[in-house]
PDB file of C-alpha atoms in Angstrom:
ATOM      1  CA  MET A   1       0.000   0.000   0.000  1.00  0.00           C
ATOM      2  CA  ASN A   2       1.345   3.410  -0.964  1.00  0.00           C
ATOM      3  CA  ARG A   3       2.237   5.916   1.708  1.00  0.00           C
ATOM      4  CA  THR A   4       0.033   9.002   1.624  1.00  0.00           C
ATOM      5  CA  GLY A   5       1.731  11.924  -0.063  1.00  0.00           C
ATOM      6  CA  ARG A   6       1.714  15.585   0.850  1.00  0.00           C
ATOM      7  CA  VAL A   7       0.166  18.660  -0.772  1.00  0.00           C
ATOM      8  CA  PHE A   8       1.827  22.061  -0.891  1.00  0.00           C
ATOM      9  CA  LEU A   9      -0.474  25.026  -1.556  1.00  0.00           C
ATOM     10  CA  VAL A  10       2.098  27.376  -3.059  1.00  0.00           C
ATOM     11  CA  GLY A  11       1.722  31.029  -3.970  1.00  0.00           C
ATOM     12  CA  ALA A  12       3.653  31.689  -7.190  1.00  0.00           C
ATOM     13  CA  GLY A  13       3.562  35.452  -6.716  1.00  0.00           C
ATOM     14  CA  PRO A  14       2.241  38.133  -9.061  1.00  0.00           C
ATOM     15  CA  GLY A  15       4.104  37.277 -12.264  1.00  0.00           C
ATOM     16  CA  ASP A  16       7.765  38.201 -11.891  1.00  0.00           C
ATOM     17  CA  PRO A  17       9.417  34.841 -11.070  1.00  0.00           C
ATOM     18  CA  GLY A  18      11.970  36.702  -8.951  1.00  0.00           C
ATOM     19  CA  LEU A  19       9.209  37.267  -6.403  1.00  0.00           C
ATOM     20  CA  LEU A  20       8.681  33.547  -5.783  1.00  0.00           C
ATOM     21  CA  THR A  21       9.667  32.652  -2.207  1.00  0.00           C
ATOM     22  CA  LEU A  22      12.580  30.325  -1.481  1.00  0.00           C
ATOM     23  CA  ARG A  23      10.165  27.897   0.183  1.00  0.00           C
ATOM     24  CA  GLY A  24       7.999  27.894  -2.917  1.00  0.00           C
ATOM     25  CA  LYS A  25      11.042  27.047  -5.041  1.00  0.00           C
ATOM     26  CA  GLN A  26      11.970  24.184  -2.710  1.00  0.00           C
ATOM     27  CA  CYS A  27       8.478  22.717  -2.948  1.00  0.00           C
ATOM     28  CA  LEU A  28       8.455  22.897  -6.738  1.00  0.00           C
ATOM     29  CA  GLU A  29      11.821  21.170  -6.961  1.00  0.00           C
ATOM     30  CA  ARG A  30      10.466  18.098  -5.141  1.00  0.00           C
ATOM     31  CA  ALA A  31       7.084  17.902  -6.892  1.00  0.00           C
ATOM     32  CA  ASP A  32       5.766  14.762  -8.565  1.00  0.00           C
ATOM     33  CA  VAL A  33       2.773  16.640  -9.958  1.00  0.00           C
ATOM     34  CA  VAL A  34       2.025  20.360 -10.305  1.00  0.00           C
ATOM     35  CA  LEU A  35      -1.533  21.673 -10.632  1.00  0.00           C
ATOM     36  CA  TYR A  36      -1.059  25.215 -11.892  1.00  0.00           C
ATOM     37  CA  ASP A  37      -3.232  28.258 -12.517  1.00  0.00           C
ATOM     38  CA  ARG A  38      -3.552  30.572 -15.537  1.00  0.00           C
ATOM     39  CA  LEU A  39      -1.322  33.426 -14.374  1.00  0.00           C
ATOM     40  CA  VAL A  40       1.628  31.292 -13.239  1.00  0.00           C
ATOM     41  CA  SER A  41       4.710  32.198 -15.273  1.00  0.00           C
ATOM     42  CA  SER A  42       6.510  29.563 -17.329  1.00  0.00           C
ATOM     43  CA  ALA A  43       9.761  30.484 -15.563  1.00  0.00           C
ATOM     44  CA  VAL A  44       8.267  29.488 -12.203  1.00  0.00           C
ATOM     45  CA  LEU A  45       6.691  26.337 -13.610  1.00  0.00           C
ATOM     46  CA  SER A  46      10.048  25.272 -15.063  1.00  0.00           C
ATOM     47  CA  LEU A  47      11.505  24.981 -11.562  1.00  0.00           C
ATOM     48  CA  SER A  48       9.702  21.657 -11.140  1.00  0.00           C
ATOM     49  CA  PRO A  49      11.576  18.478 -12.166  1.00  0.00           C
ATOM     50  CA  PRO A  50      11.522  17.663 -15.896  1.00  0.00           C
ATOM     51  CA  ASN A  51       9.673  14.423 -15.193  1.00  0.00           C
ATOM     52  CA  ALA A  52       7.053  16.051 -12.955  1.00  0.00           C
ATOM     53  CA  GLU A  53       3.540  15.935 -14.346  1.00  0.00           C
ATOM     54  CA  LYS A  54       2.194  19.437 -15.010  1.00  0.00           C
ATOM     55  CA  LEU A  55      -1.571  19.834 -15.200  1.00  0.00           C
ATOM     56  CA  TYR A  56      -3.222  23.119 -16.160  1.00  0.00           C
ATOM     57  CA  VAL A  57      -6.265  23.845 -14.005  1.00  0.00           C
ATOM     58  CA  GLY A  58      -6.604  27.573 -14.646  1.00  0.00           C
ATOM     59  CA  LYS A  59      -9.733  29.676 -14.554  1.00  0.00           C
ATOM     60  CA  GLU A  60     -10.843  32.662 -16.568  1.00  0.00           C
ATOM     61  CA  ARG A  61     -14.096  34.543 -16.252  1.00  0.00           C
ATOM     62  CA  GLU A  62     -16.827  32.244 -17.590  1.00  0.00           C
ATOM     63  CA  ASN A  63     -14.170  29.748 -18.752  1.00  0.00           C
ATOM     64  CA  HIS A  64     -12.912  27.257 -16.177  1.00  0.00           C
ATOM     65  CA  ALA A  65     -10.559  24.656 -17.657  1.00  0.00           C
ATOM     66  CA  VAL A  66     -11.210  22.406 -14.664  1.00  0.00           C
ATOM     67  CA  ARG A  67     -13.988  22.811 -12.104  1.00  0.00           C
ATOM     68  CA  GLN A  68     -13.015  23.435  -8.496  1.00  0.00           C
ATOM     69  CA  ASP A  69     -14.431  20.107  -7.343  1.00  0.00           C
ATOM     70  CA  GLU A  70     -12.304  18.358  -9.982  1.00  0.00           C
ATOM     71  CA  ILE A  71      -9.201  20.173  -8.738  1.00  0.00           C
ATOM     72  CA  ASN A  72     -10.006  19.012  -5.213  1.00  0.00           C
ATOM     73  CA  GLU A  73     -10.394  15.436  -6.425  1.00  0.00           C
ATOM     74  CA  LEU A  74      -7.066  15.582  -8.289  1.00  0.00           C
ATOM     75  CA  MET A  75      -5.195  16.782  -5.203  1.00  0.00           C
ATOM     76  CA  VAL A  76      -6.710  14.079  -3.030  1.00  0.00           C
ATOM     77  CA  GLU A  77      -6.274  11.311  -5.610  1.00  0.00           C
ATOM     78  CA  ARG A  78      -2.593  12.073  -6.249  1.00  0.00           C
ATOM     79  CA  ALA A  79      -1.755  12.525  -2.575  1.00  0.00           C
ATOM     80  CA  LEU A  80      -3.445   9.244  -1.658  1.00  0.00           C
ATOM     81  CA  ALA A  81      -1.335   7.616  -4.382  1.00  0.00           C
ATOM     82  CA  GLY A  82       1.763   8.725  -2.476  1.00  0.00           C
ATOM     83  CA  GLN A  83       2.760  11.650  -4.703  1.00  0.00           C
ATOM     84  CA  THR A  84       4.084  15.046  -3.687  1.00  0.00           C
ATOM     85  CA  VAL A  85       1.573  17.528  -5.066  1.00  0.00           C
ATOM     86  CA  VAL A  86       2.161  21.234  -5.587  1.00  0.00           C
ATOM     87  CA  ARG A  87      -1.005  23.257  -6.067  1.00  0.00           C
ATOM     88  CA  LEU A  88       0.566  26.316  -7.695  1.00  0.00           C
ATOM     89  CA  LYS A  89      -1.476  29.513  -7.563  1.00  0.00           C
ATOM     90  CA  GLY A  90      -0.899  33.018  -8.834  1.00  0.00           C
ATOM     91  CA  GLY A  91      -0.323  35.491  -6.000  1.00  0.00           C
ATOM     92  CA  ASP A  92      -1.086  34.100  -2.550  1.00  0.00           C
ATOM     93  CA  PRO A  93      -3.171  30.942  -1.946  1.00  0.00           C
ATOM     94  CA  PHE A  94      -5.284  32.579   0.752  1.00  0.00           C
ATOM     95  CA  VAL A  95      -5.913  35.907  -1.023  1.00  0.00           C
ATOM     96  CA  PHE A  96      -8.903  35.190  -3.278  1.00  0.00           C
ATOM     97  CA  GLY A  97      -7.212  31.970  -4.359  1.00  0.00           C
ATOM     98  CA  ARG A  98      -9.640  29.442  -2.829  1.00  0.00           C
ATOM     99  CA  GLY A  99      -6.703  28.033  -0.913  1.00  0.00           C
ATOM    100  CA  GLY A 100      -8.735  27.926   2.273  1.00  0.00           C
ATOM    101  CA  GLU A 101     -11.372  25.756   0.609  1.00  0.00           C
ATOM    102  CA  GLU A 102      -8.727  23.401  -0.756  1.00  0.00           C
ATOM    103  CA  ALA A 103      -7.033  23.146   2.630  1.00  0.00           C
ATOM    104  CA  GLU A 104     -10.361  22.184   4.199  1.00  0.00           C
ATOM    105  CA  VAL A 105     -10.813  19.383   1.665  1.00  0.00           C
ATOM    106  CA  LEU A 106      -7.336  18.047   2.413  1.00  0.00           C
ATOM    107  CA  ARG A 107      -7.895  18.201   6.161  1.00  0.00           C
ATOM    108  CA  ARG A 108     -11.169  16.284   5.859  1.00  0.00           C
ATOM    109  CA  GLN A 109      -9.375  13.596   3.866  1.00  0.00           C
ATOM    110  CA  GLY A 110      -6.587  13.329   6.435  1.00  0.00           C
ATOM    111  CA  ILE A 111      -3.954  14.502   3.945  1.00  0.00           C
ATOM    112  CA  GLU A 112      -0.947  16.400   5.238  1.00  0.00           C
ATOM    113  CA  PHE A 113      -0.560  19.831   3.660  1.00  0.00           C
ATOM    114  CA  GLU A 114       1.483  23.000   3.915  1.00  0.00           C
ATOM    115  CA  VAL A 115       0.555  26.535   2.889  1.00  0.00           C
ATOM    116  CA  VAL A 116       3.363  28.526   1.280  1.00  0.00           C
ATOM    117  CA  PRO A 117       2.390  32.212   1.131  1.00  0.00           C
ATOM    118  CA  GLY A 118       3.075  34.202  -2.012  1.00  0.00           C
ATOM    119  CA  VAL A 119       3.349  37.883  -2.884  1.00  0.00           C
ATOM    120  CA  SER A 120      -0.127  39.118  -3.799  1.00  0.00           C
ATOM    121  CA  SER A 121      -0.650  41.228  -6.914  1.00  0.00           C
ATOM    122  CA  ALA A 122      -2.757  43.504  -4.707  1.00  0.00           C
ATOM    123  CA  ILE A 123       0.483  44.779  -3.195  1.00  0.00           C
ATOM    124  CA  ALA A 124       3.045  43.990  -5.879  1.00  0.00           C
ATOM    125  CA  ALA A 125       1.349  45.511  -8.934  1.00  0.00           C
ATOM    126  CA  PRO A 126       0.912  48.942  -7.319  1.00  0.00           C
ATOM    127  CA  ALA A 127       4.502  48.805  -6.020  1.00  0.00           C
ATOM    128  CA  TYR A 128       5.843  48.090  -9.522  1.00  0.00           C
ATOM    129  CA  ALA A 129       3.769  51.008 -10.804  1.00  0.00           C
ATOM    130  CA  GLY A 130       5.315  53.320  -8.193  1.00  0.00           C
ATOM    131  CA  ILE A 131       2.191  53.422  -6.020  1.00  0.00           C
ATOM    132  CA  PRO A 132       2.588  52.889  -2.255  1.00  0.00           C
ATOM    133  CA  ILE A 133      -0.830  51.672  -1.098  1.00  0.00           C
ATOM    134  CA  THR A 134      -0.274  53.318   2.280  1.00  0.00           C
ATOM    135  CA  TYR A 135       1.470  56.625   2.816  1.00  0.00           C
ATOM    136  CA  ARG A 136       1.665  58.701   5.983  1.00  0.00           C
ATOM    137  CA  GLU A 137      -1.021  61.413   6.124  1.00  0.00           C
ATOM    138  CA  VAL A 138      -2.325  60.383   2.684  1.00  0.00           C
ATOM    139  CA  ALA A 139      -3.595  56.811   3.049  1.00  0.00           C
ATOM    140  CA  THR A 140      -3.863  55.356   6.539  1.00  0.00           C
ATOM    141  CA  GLY A 141      -5.119  51.961   5.371  1.00  0.00           C
ATOM    142  CA  PHE A 142      -6.160  49.903   2.391  1.00  0.00           C
ATOM    143  CA  HIS A 143      -8.834  47.417   1.384  1.00  0.00           C
ATOM    144  CA  VAL A 144      -8.549  44.570  -1.113  1.00  0.00           C
ATOM    145  CA  VAL A 145     -11.694  43.245  -2.794  1.00  0.00           C
ATOM    146  CA  THR A 146     -12.709  41.394  -5.922  1.00  0.00           C
ATOM    147  CA  GLY A 147     -14.803  43.110  -8.547  1.00  0.00           C
ATOM    148  CA  HIS A 148     -17.638  40.625  -8.647  1.00  0.00           C
ATOM    149  CA  GLU A 149     -18.074  40.220  -4.906  1.00  0.00           C
ATOM    150  CA  CYS A 150     -17.935  43.909  -4.051  1.00  0.00           C
ATOM    151  CA  VAL A 151     -20.710  44.805  -6.518  1.00  0.00           C
ATOM    152  CA  ALA A 152     -22.809  41.689  -5.870  1.00  0.00           C
ATOM    153  CA  SER A 153     -22.791  41.603  -2.088  1.00  0.00           C
ATOM    154  CA  PRO A 154     -25.321  43.730  -0.184  1.00  0.00           C
ATOM    155  CA  LYS A 155     -22.865  43.772   2.739  1.00  0.00           C
ATOM    156  CA  THR A 156     -20.114  45.639   0.881  1.00  0.00           C
ATOM    157  CA  PRO A 157     -19.068  48.583   3.120  1.00  0.00           C
ATOM    158  CA  TRP A 158     -19.040  51.245   0.419  1.00  0.00           C
ATOM    159  CA  PRO A 159     -18.922  54.175   2.897  1.00  0.00           C
ATOM    160  CA  LEU A 160     -15.661  52.744   4.265  1.00  0.00           C
ATOM    161  CA  PHE A 161     -14.228  52.229   0.787  1.00  0.00           C
ATOM    162  CA  ALA A 162     -15.205  55.781  -0.152  1.00  0.00           C
ATOM    163  CA  ALA A 163     -13.219  57.378   2.699  1.00  0.00           C
ATOM    164  CA  LYS A 164     -10.560  59.718   1.349  1.00  0.00           C
ATOM    165  CA  THR A 165      -7.858  58.312   3.637  1.00  0.00           C
ATOM    166  CA  GLN A 166      -8.287  54.736   2.377  1.00  0.00           C
ATOM    167  CA  THR A 167      -6.793  53.075  -0.691  1.00  0.00           C
ATOM    168  CA  LEU A 168      -9.051  50.629  -2.501  1.00  0.00           C
ATOM    169  CA  VAL A 169      -7.438  47.790  -4.477  1.00  0.00           C
ATOM    170  CA  ILE A 170      -9.746  45.763  -6.707  1.00  0.00           C
ATOM    171  CA  LEU A 171      -8.745  42.442  -8.254  1.00  0.00           C
ATOM    172  CA  MET A 172     -10.631  40.922 -11.187  1.00  0.00           C
ATOM    173  CA  GLY A 173     -12.728  44.067 -11.393  1.00  0.00           C
ATOM    174  CA  LEU A 174     -12.294  45.496 -14.871  1.00  0.00           C
ATOM    175  CA  SER A 175     -15.641  44.193 -16.171  1.00  0.00           C
ATOM    176  CA  HIS A 176     -17.359  45.806 -13.168  1.00  0.00           C
ATOM    177  CA  LEU A 177     -15.481  49.125 -13.308  1.00  0.00           C
ATOM    178  CA  THR A 178     -18.521  51.256 -14.159  1.00  0.00           C
ATOM    179  CA  GLU A 179     -20.512  49.815 -11.233  1.00  0.00           C
ATOM    180  CA  ILE A 180     -17.597  50.210  -8.831  1.00  0.00           C
ATOM    181  CA  VAL A 181     -17.124  53.848  -9.815  1.00  0.00           C
ATOM    182  CA  ALA A 182     -20.850  54.549  -9.436  1.00  0.00           C
ATOM    183  CA  ASN A 183     -20.921  53.078  -5.925  1.00  0.00           C
ATOM    184  CA  LEU A 184     -17.874  55.025  -4.787  1.00  0.00           C
ATOM    185  CA  LEU A 185     -19.271  58.296  -6.120  1.00  0.00           C
ATOM    186  CA  GLN A 186     -22.664  57.580  -4.596  1.00  0.00           C
ATOM    187  CA  HIS A 187     -21.053  57.115  -1.187  1.00  0.00           C
ATOM    188  CA  GLY A 188     -19.069  60.314  -1.277  1.00  0.00           C
ATOM    189  CA  ARG A 189     -15.744  59.672  -2.940  1.00  0.00           C
ATOM    190  CA  SER A 190     -14.645  62.671  -4.963  1.00  0.00           C
ATOM    191  CA  PRO A 191     -14.859  62.426  -8.763  1.00  0.00           C
ATOM    192  CA  LYS A 192     -11.306  63.835  -8.795  1.00  0.00           C
ATOM    193  CA  THR A 193      -9.934  60.791  -6.952  1.00  0.00           C
ATOM    194  CA  PRO A 194      -7.069  59.329  -9.027  1.00  0.00           C
ATOM    195  CA  VAL A 195      -7.323  55.778 -10.347  1.00  0.00           C
ATOM    196  CA  ALA A 196      -4.731  53.440 -11.851  1.00  0.00           C
ATOM    197  CA  LEU A 197      -5.389  50.353 -13.953  1.00  0.00           C
ATOM    198  CA  ILE A 198      -2.291  48.145 -13.872  1.00  0.00           C
ATOM    199  CA  ARG A 199      -2.206  45.350 -16.438  1.00  0.00           C
ATOM    200  CA  TRP A 200       0.172  42.381 -16.143  1.00  0.00           C
ATOM    201  CA  GLY A 201       1.828  44.008 -13.139  1.00  0.00           C
ATOM    202  CA  THR A 202       5.455  43.024 -12.339  1.00  0.00           C
ATOM    203  CA  THR A 203       6.039  41.489 -15.779  1.00  0.00           C
ATOM    204  CA  ALA A 204       7.648  42.658 -19.006  1.00  0.00           C
ATOM    205  CA  ARG A 205       4.098  43.227 -20.307  1.00  0.00           C
ATOM    206  CA  GLN A 206       3.173  45.707 -17.580  1.00  0.00           C
ATOM    207  CA  GLU A 207       1.256  48.800 -18.603  1.00  0.00           C
ATOM    208  CA  THR A 208      -0.623  51.365 -16.535  1.00  0.00           C
ATOM    209  CA  VAL A 209      -3.601  53.509 -17.472  1.00  0.00           C
ATOM    210  CA  PHE A 210      -4.327  56.522 -15.270  1.00  0.00           C
ATOM    211  CA  GLY A 211      -7.468  58.553 -14.765  1.00  0.00           C
ATOM    212  CA  THR A 212      -9.923  59.744 -12.149  1.00  0.00           C
ATOM    213  CA  LEU A 213     -13.224  58.362 -10.936  1.00  0.00           C
ATOM    214  CA  ALA A 214     -14.885  60.847 -13.233  1.00  0.00           C
ATOM    215  CA  ASP A 215     -13.308  59.498 -16.413  1.00  0.00           C
ATOM    216  CA  ILE A 216     -11.616  56.128 -15.794  1.00  0.00           C
ATOM    217  CA  ALA A 217     -14.464  53.996 -17.170  1.00  0.00           C
ATOM    218  CA  GLY A 218     -14.380  55.900 -20.448  1.00  0.00           C
ATOM    219  CA  THR A 219     -10.588  55.862 -20.533  1.00  0.00           C
ATOM    220  CA  ALA A 220     -10.518  52.102 -19.993  1.00  0.00           C
ATOM    221  CA  GLN A 221     -12.919  51.607 -22.877  1.00  0.00           C
ATOM    222  CA  ALA A 222     -11.012  53.994 -25.148  1.00  0.00           C
ATOM    223  CA  THR A 223      -7.652  52.322 -24.512  1.00  0.00           C
ATOM    224  CA  GLY A 224      -9.055  48.815 -24.866  1.00  0.00           C
ATOM    225  CA  ILE A 225      -7.211  47.607 -21.791  1.00  0.00           C
ATOM    226  CA  GLU A 226      -7.990  43.972 -20.965  1.00  0.00           C
ATOM    227  CA  PRO A 227      -7.518  41.663 -17.940  1.00  0.00           C
ATOM    228  CA  PRO A 228      -5.579  40.794 -15.904  1.00  0.00           C
ATOM    229  CA  VAL A 229      -5.798  44.225 -14.298  1.00  0.00           C
ATOM    230  CA  VAL A 230      -5.334  45.466 -10.742  1.00  0.00           C
ATOM    231  CA  ILE A 231      -7.368  48.605 -10.032  1.00  0.00           C
ATOM    232  CA  VAL A 232      -6.073  51.108  -7.484  1.00  0.00           C
ATOM    233  CA  VAL A 233      -8.283  53.946  -6.237  1.00  0.00           C
ATOM    234  CA  GLY A 234      -6.949  56.638  -3.942  1.00  0.00           C
ATOM    235  CA  GLU A 235      -4.762  59.687  -3.493  1.00  0.00           C
ATOM    236  CA  VAL A 236      -1.620  57.518  -3.410  1.00  0.00           C
ATOM    237  CA  VAL A 237      -1.973  57.015  -7.165  1.00  0.00           C
ATOM    238  CA  HIS A 238      -0.525  60.538  -7.543  1.00  0.00           C
ATOM    239  CA  LYS A 239       2.761  59.207  -6.141  1.00  0.00           C
ATOM    240  CA  ALA A 240       3.370  57.273  -9.339  1.00  0.00           C
ATOM    241  CA  GLN A 241       4.430  60.530 -10.993  1.00  0.00           C
ATOM    242  CA  ASP A 242       7.554  60.605  -8.829  1.00  0.00           C
ATOM    243  CA  LEU A 243       8.041  57.008  -7.674  1.00  0.00           C
ATOM    244  CA  ALA A 244       7.674  54.984 -10.878  1.00  0.00           C
ATOM    245  CA  TRP A 245      10.840  52.876 -11.045  1.00  0.00           C
ATOM    246  CA  PHE A 246      10.050  49.735 -13.007  1.00  0.00           C
ATOM    247  CA  SER A 247      10.898  49.531 -16.706  1.00  0.00           C
ATOM    248  CA  PRO A 248       9.033  46.739 -18.506  1.00  0.00           C
ATOM    249  CA  ASP A 249      11.578  46.967 -21.339  1.00  0.00           C
ATOM    250  CA  GLY A 250      14.310  45.890 -18.960  1.00  0.00           C
ATOM    251  CA  ALA A 251      12.230  43.384 -17.051  1.00  0.00           C
ATOM    252  CA  ALA A 252      12.760  40.300 -19.162  1.00  0.00           C
ATOM    253  CA  LEU A 253      16.370  39.580 -18.188  1.00  0.00           C
ATOM    254  CA  ASP A 254      16.056  40.520 -14.522  1.00  0.00           C
ATOM    255  CA  SER A 255      12.798  38.639 -14.041  1.00  0.00           C
ATOM    256  CA  MET A 256      14.432  35.359 -15.094  1.00  0.00           C
ATOM    257  CA  ARG A 257      16.516  35.325 -11.921  1.00  0.00           C
ATOM    258  CA  VAL A 258      14.980  33.180  -9.200  1.00  0.00           C
TER     259      VAL A 258
END
């Protein structure tokens, strides 16, 4: 009878493979099978052994390659067969990555697991765009939400999100941008509030579109910007004028270092 394997829920980071943690690299190097998401870079995936099985289980809006229950079954099946499984997720497993749900499944099945945190795009993308999401006397805190949940939930605390001293970071929110803007304006956020749309943050494909709450929906449509995009709303967006440091043109070589 095979010995039960182990599952590592690993955060691959926001895109730049240089932001993968050392522990994440160690887990990949010992993997028998890797279940990886859509935004995981090929450079990170290549750290697994050549003979490791690599299974794509990514999700896009309205297009899931593999259902979540199937992913759960794969993890359990391979671990029970004695394999070392790496569930490789973009960003951090516990930041809108359904890592908590997967950990619960593993615990119920009596399978040993480890959570390896990753750098979330909610923090990394703004940083690479020169935007500090907190800044003394400008932004005393920040909130991270997903686009769908913040517009769909009746419990969304829009008055809190609309406070001038708070930075709002929205993941997977581009298709809901008009609704998000309307809610913020309705709850008192100034139309002059700066907004940044950061596409493919931390990678050689990074681009940033700037605007204000008054015009960002129209600007997004005019530029044709498409996901994946991190949306940042707040006065700290002005800091990008002075603090932008990352050059996508020079990112390719540096980002290969892990």
